[in-house]
CSV table of C-alpha atoms and ligand atoms in Angstrom, one decimal:
chain,number,residue,atom,x,y,z
A,1221,MET,CA,22.2,-5.3,2.8
A,1222,SER,CA,20.0,-7.6,0.7
A,1223,THR,CA,20.1,-7.2,-2.8
A,1224,HIS,CA,17.9,-3.7,-2.9
A,1225,ILE,CA,17.9,-2.6,0.8
A,1226,GLY,CA,21.0,-0.7,2.2
A,1227,ALA,CA,19.6,-1.2,5.9
A,1228,ASN,CA,22.5,-3.3,8.2
A,1229,PRO,CA,20.6,-6.5,9.9
A,1230,GLY,CA,18.3,-5.0,13.2
A,1231,GLU,CA,18.1,-1.6,11.3
A,1232,ILE,CA,14.9,-2.0,10.0
A,1233,ALA,CA,11.6,-2.6,12.4
A,1234,GLU,CA,9.4,-5.2,11.8
A,1235,ARG,CA,6.1,-3.1,11.1
A,1236,VAL,CA,6.8,-0.7,8.0
A,1237,LEU,CA,4.4,0.9,6.1
A,1238,MET,CA,5.1,1.0,2.4
A,1239,PRO,CA,4.1,4.1,0.3
A,1240,GLY,CA,5.0,3.9,-3.6
A,1241,ASP,CA,7.0,6.9,-3.7
A,1242,PRO,CA,10.6,7.6,-2.1
A,1243,LEU,CA,9.2,11.0,-1.3
A,1244,ARG,CA,6.8,10.4,0.7
A,1245,ALA,CA,8.6,7.8,2.3
A,1246,LYS,CA,10.8,10.6,3.2
A,1247,TRP,CA,7.8,12.9,4.7
A,1248,ILE,CA,6.3,10.3,6.4
A,1249,ALA,CA,9.4,10.0,8.7
A,1250,GLU,CA,9.9,13.3,9.0
A,1251,THR,CA,6.7,14.3,9.6
A,1252,TYR,CA,5.7,11.7,11.6
A,1253,LEU,CA,8.4,9.6,13.8
A,1254,GLU,CA,10.7,10.4,16.8
A,1255,ASP,CA,14.5,10.0,15.6
A,1256,ALA,CA,13.9,8.8,12.3
A,1257,ARG,CA,16.9,8.0,9.8
A,1258,CYS,CA,17.6,6.7,6.8
A,1259,TYR,CA,18.8,3.1,6.4
A,1260,SER,CA,18.8,2.7,2.6
A,1261,THR,CA,19.3,5.3,-0.3
A,1262,VAL,CA,19.2,2.3,-3.1
A,1263,ARG,CA,18.8,3.1,-6.4
A,1264,GLY,CA,16.7,6.0,-5.2
A,1265,MET,CA,14.1,4.1,-2.7
A,1266,LEU,CA,14.9,5.9,0.4
A,1267,GLY,CA,13.9,3.6,4.1
A,1268,PHE,CA,14.1,4.9,7.0
A,1269,THR,CA,13.1,3.6,10.5
A,1270,GLY,CA,12.3,5.6,13.8
A,1271,ARG,CA,9.0,5.7,16.7
A,1272,TRP,CA,5.5,5.9,16.5
A,1273,SER,CA,3.9,6.4,20.0
A,1274,GLY,CA,6.9,4.5,21.1
A,1275,THR,CA,7.2,1.5,18.8
A,1276,GLU,CA,9.8,0.9,16.4
A,1277,VAL,CA,8.6,1.5,12.8
A,1278,SER,CA,10.4,2.1,9.1
A,1279,VAL,CA,8.8,3.5,6.5
A,1280,GLN,CA,10.1,1.8,3.3
A,1281,GLY,CA,9.6,3.3,-0.8
A,1282,SER,CA,8.2,0.2,-2.6
A,1283,GLY,CA,8.4,1.8,-6.4
A,1284,MET,CA,5.1,1.9,-9.1
A,1285,GLY,CA,4.4,-1.4,-9.8
A,1286,MET,CA,3.8,-4.8,-8.3
A,1287,PRO,CA,7.2,-6.3,-10.0
A,1288,SER,CA,9.1,-3.2,-7.6
A,1289,ALA,CA,6.5,-3.6,-4.7
A,1290,SER,CA,7.3,-8.0,-4.7
A,1291,ILE,CA,10.9,-6.8,-4.5
A,1292,TYR,CA,10.9,-4.9,-1.3
A,1293,ALA,CA,8.1,-6.9,0.6
A,1294,HIS,CA,10.1,-10.2,-0.1
A,1295,GLU,CA,13.0,-8.7,0.5
A,1296,LEU,CA,11.4,-6.4,4.1
A,1297,ILE,CA,10.2,-10.4,4.9
A,1298,ASN,CA,12.6,-12.7,4.6
A,1299,ASP,CA,15.9,-10.6,4.7
A,1300,TYR,CA,15.1,-8.1,7.6
A,1301,GLY,CA,12.3,-9.8,9.8
A,1302,VAL,CA,9.4,-8.1,8.8
A,1303,THR,CA,6.4,-9.1,9.8
A,1304,SER,CA,3.6,-6.3,9.1
A,1305,LEU,CA,3.9,-4.1,5.9
A,1306,ILE,CA,0.9,-1.3,5.7
A,1307,ARG,CA,1.1,-0.5,2.0
A,1308,VAL,CA,-0.3,4.2,2.3
A,1309,GLY,CA,-0.3,4.6,-1.6
A,1310,SER,CA,-2.9,6.4,-3.7
A,1311,CYS,CA,-5.9,4.9,-6.0
A,1312,GLY,CA,-8.0,5.8,-9.1
A,1313,ALA,CA,-11.7,6.0,-8.0
A,1314,LEU,CA,-14.2,3.6,-10.1
A,1315,THR,CA,-17.8,3.8,-8.3
A,1316,GLU,CA,-19.6,7.1,-8.2
A,1317,ASP,CA,-20.2,6.9,-4.8
A,1318,LEU,CA,-16.2,8.1,-4.0
A,1319,ARG,CA,-14.6,11.2,-3.4
A,1320,LEU,CA,-11.2,12.4,-3.9
A,1321,ARG,CA,-8.9,11.8,-0.9
A,1322,ASP,CA,-11.5,9.2,0.4
A,1323,VAL,CA,-9.0,7.1,2.3
A,1324,ILE,CA,-10.3,3.0,1.3
A,1325,ALA,CA,-9.2,-0.5,3.2
A,1326,ALA,CA,-8.6,-3.4,0.1
A,1327,ASN,CA,-9.9,-6.3,2.4
A,1328,GLY,CA,-9.2,-7.9,-1.2
A,1329,SER,CA,-7.4,-7.2,-4.7
A,1330,SER,CA,-8.3,-8.8,-8.0
A,1331,THR,CA,-5.5,-8.2,-10.6
A,1332,ASP,CA,-4.8,-8.0,-14.1
A,1333,SER,CA,-1.2,-9.0,-13.1
A,1334,ASN,CA,0.3,-13.1,-14.6
A,1335,MET,CA,3.0,-13.0,-11.9
A,1336,ASN,CA,-0.5,-15.2,-9.6
A,1337,ARG,CA,-0.6,-17.3,-12.9
A,1338,VAL,CA,2.6,-18.5,-13.0
A,1339,ARG,CA,3.2,-18.8,-9.7
A,1340,PHE,CA,0.1,-20.9,-9.5
A,1341,ASP,CA,0.0,-22.5,-13.0
A,1342,GLY,CA,-2.6,-21.2,-14.2
A,1343,LEU,CA,-4.4,-23.5,-12.3
A,1344,VAL,CA,-6.0,-21.4,-10.1
A,1345,ASP,CA,-7.0,-17.9,-9.5
A,1346,TYR,CA,-6.0,-16.8,-5.8
A,1347,ALA,CA,-7.7,-14.7,-4.5
A,1348,PRO,CA,-5.3,-12.2,-2.1
A,1349,VAL,CA,-6.9,-10.7,1.2
A,1350,ALA,CA,-5.7,-8.6,3.6
A,1351,ASP,CA,-5.1,-9.4,7.4
A,1352,PHE,CA,-7.8,-10.1,8.7
A,1353,GLY,CA,-6.4,-8.5,12.1
A,1354,LEU,CA,-4.6,-5.3,10.5
A,1355,LEU,CA,-7.9,-4.7,9.0
A,1356,ARG,CA,-9.9,-5.3,11.7
A,1357,THR,CA,-7.7,-3.1,13.9
A,1358,SER,CA,-7.7,-0.4,11.1
A,1359,VAL,CA,-11.7,0.1,11.1
A,1360,GLU,CA,-11.6,0.6,14.5
A,1361,VAL,CA,-9.0,3.6,14.2
A,1362,ALA,CA,-10.7,5.3,11.7
A,1363,GLU,CA,-14.2,5.1,13.5
A,1364,ARG,CA,-11.8,6.2,16.7
A,1365,ARG,CA,-10.3,9.1,14.3
A,1366,GLY,CA,-13.6,9.9,13.1
A,1367,ILE,CA,-12.8,9.6,9.5
A,1368,ALA,CA,-15.4,7.9,7.4
A,1369,MET,CA,-13.1,4.7,5.7
A,1370,ARG,CA,-14.7,2.6,3.1
A,1371,VAL,CA,-14.3,-0.6,3.0
A,1372,GLY,CA,-13.7,-3.1,0.0
A,1373,PRO,CA,-11.9,-5.0,-3.0
A,1374,VAL,CA,-9.7,-3.0,-5.5
A,1375,LEU,CA,-7.8,-4.2,-8.9
A,1376,ALA,CA,-4.5,-4.3,-8.9
A,1377,ALA,CA,-3.6,-3.5,-12.3
A,1378,ASP,CA,-0.6,-3.8,-14.0
A,1379,ALA,CA,-0.9,-0.7,-17.3
A,1380,PHE,CA,-1.2,2.6,-15.7
A,1381,TYR,CA,-2.6,4.1,-19.2
A,1382,THR,CA,-5.4,1.3,-20.0
A,1383,ASP,CA,-6.8,0.6,-23.4
A,1384,ARG,CA,-9.3,-1.3,-21.7
A,1385,PRO,CA,-11.8,1.3,-19.6
A,1386,ASP,CA,-14.5,-0.7,-20.3
A,1387,LEU,CA,-13.2,-3.2,-18.0
A,1388,TYR,CA,-13.0,-0.8,-15.3
A,1389,ASP,CA,-17.0,-0.4,-15.4
A,1390,THR,CA,-17.4,-4.7,-15.2
A,1391,LEU,CA,-15.3,-4.0,-12.5
A,1392,ALA,CA,-17.0,-1.7,-10.9
A,1393,ASP,CA,-20.7,-3.2,-11.6
A,1394,TYR,CA,-18.9,-6.2,-9.1
A,1395,GLY,CA,-18.2,-4.0,-6.1
A,1396,VAL,CA,-14.4,-2.8,-6.4
A,1397,LEU,CA,-13.8,0.5,-5.8
A,1398,ALA,CA,-11.1,1.2,-7.4
A,1399,VAL,CA,-7.6,0.6,-9.3
A,1400,GLU,CA,-3.9,1.1,-7.9
A,1401,MET,CA,-1.0,-1.3,-9.3
A,1402,GLU,CA,0.4,-3.4,-6.1
A,1403,SER,CA,-2.2,-4.8,-3.8
A,1404,ALA,CA,-2.8,-8.1,-5.1
A,1405,ALA,CA,1.3,-8.4,-4.8
A,1406,LEU,CA,1.5,-7.6,-1.7
A,1407,TYR,CA,-0.7,-9.8,-0.1
A,1408,THR,CA,0.5,-12.8,-2.1
A,1409,ILE,CA,3.7,-12.1,-1.4
A,1410,ALA,CA,3.1,-11.9,2.6
A,1411,ALA,CA,0.8,-14.5,2.6
A,1412,ARG,CA,3.3,-16.9,1.4
A,1413,PHE,CA,6.0,-15.5,3.8
A,1414,ARG,CA,3.3,-15.6,7.2
A,1415,ALA,CA,3.5,-12.0,7.4
A,1416,ARG,CA,0.4,-9.8,7.8
A,1417,ALA,CA,-0.2,-7.3,5.3
A,1418,LEU,CA,-2.7,-4.3,4.6
A,1419,THR,CA,-3.1,-1.7,1.7
A,1420,LEU,CA,-4.8,1.7,2.5
A,1421,LEU,CA,-5.1,3.9,-0.3
A,1422,THR,CA,-6.2,7.4,-0.7
A,1423,VAL,CA,-8.7,8.5,-4.2
A,1424,SER,CA,-5.7,10.6,-5.9
A,1425,ASP,CA,-7.3,10.5,-9.5
A,1426,HIS,CA,-12.1,9.8,-10.2
A,1427,LEU,CA,-11.5,7.6,-13.7
A,1428,LYS,CA,-15.5,8.4,-14.0
A,1429,THR,CA,-15.5,11.8,-13.2
A,1430,GLY,CA,-11.9,12.7,-14.5
A,1431,GLU,CA,-10.8,14.8,-11.3
A,1432,LYS,CA,-7.5,14.8,-9.6
A,1433,THR,CA,-5.3,16.1,-6.9
A,1434,SER,CA,-2.2,17.7,-7.7
A,1435,ALA,CA,1.7,15.9,-7.9
A,1436,GLN,CA,2.2,18.2,-4.4
A,1437,GLU,CA,-0.8,17.1,-3.1
A,1438,ARG,CA,0.1,13.3,-4.1
A,1439,GLU,CA,3.2,14.1,-1.8
A,1440,GLN,CA,1.9,15.8,1.0
A,1441,THR,CA,-2.2,15.3,2.1
A,1442,PHE,CA,-2.6,11.8,2.4
A,1443,SER,CA,-2.2,12.5,6.1
A,1444,GLN,CA,-5.4,11.1,7.3
A,1445,MET,CA,-4.4,7.4,5.6
A,1446,VAL,CA,-0.6,7.3,7.1
A,1447,GLU,CA,-2.0,8.1,10.9
A,1448,ILE,CA,-4.6,5.2,10.5
A,1449,ALA,CA,-1.9,3.3,9.2
A,1450,LEU,CA,0.6,4.1,12.3
A,1451,ASP,CA,-1.9,3.9,14.6
A,1452,THR,CA,-3.2,0.3,13.1
A,1453,ILE,CA,0.7,-0.7,12.7
A,1454,VAL,CA,1.6,-0.3,16.2
A,1455,ALA,CA,-1.7,-1.1,18.1
B,818,LIG,N1,-4.1,3.8,-12.6
B,818,LIG,C1,-3.7,3.1,-11.5
B,818,LIG,N2,-3.1,3.3,-10.1
B,818,LIG,C2,-3.2,4.4,-10.0
B,818,LIG,C3,-4.3,5.2,-10.3
B,818,LIG,C4,-4.9,5.0,-11.2
B,818,LIG,O1,-5.7,5.3,-11.6
B,818,LIG,N3,-4.5,6.2,-9.5
B,818,LIG,C5,-3.7,6.4,-8.7
B,818,LIG,N4,-2.8,5.0,-8.6
């Protein structure tokens, strides 16, 4: 067992899907994985291992925000030998051309988090990026499944509720598609420990139009994104 995950060695697969919401992890395991069993309930941050297309896959809740997601990414890689991680999450759309439930693959992640400023002494603005192999495979899988997935940069924000919506407009001017709260930390930690990481997102709310999906839809209607993530991680 690691500090925050209650699994025995060997109970977590090398390939992991990481939703923020532990109940979404349970839903993914029960809906998609064969022989799924729960390996951790520590802090209610549920984790499961099962099989997808004959290959072992785990699904681990990460919590919300970069401090929480960093803990799980770090321990999965360093304590359990995880080599590939795909975050499956939700995001708020920043650009007019996106619609609720659109799927996005985040090729890069800007951030207002201080974590990398501390890491690099404020001397370098490190550019967290997705693993190219996972990204390429996800694009091929989406095409094969007939799902129109957007590939582009996102913002990983520390605060869900912002006092600076004007910054979102500026970021949209620079091509940033959406805002979520974990990808920059995931990409940075994966790079540091030579693991592969990708973030797939479904638009749950639109910050320009004010449209939103319900909490129940957030939990259960992200199936296209999850199917892309599963096919990608076992490829
Ligand atoms: N902001 C940050 N993270 C999010 C949002 C948002 O509007 N929607 C879904 N995840």
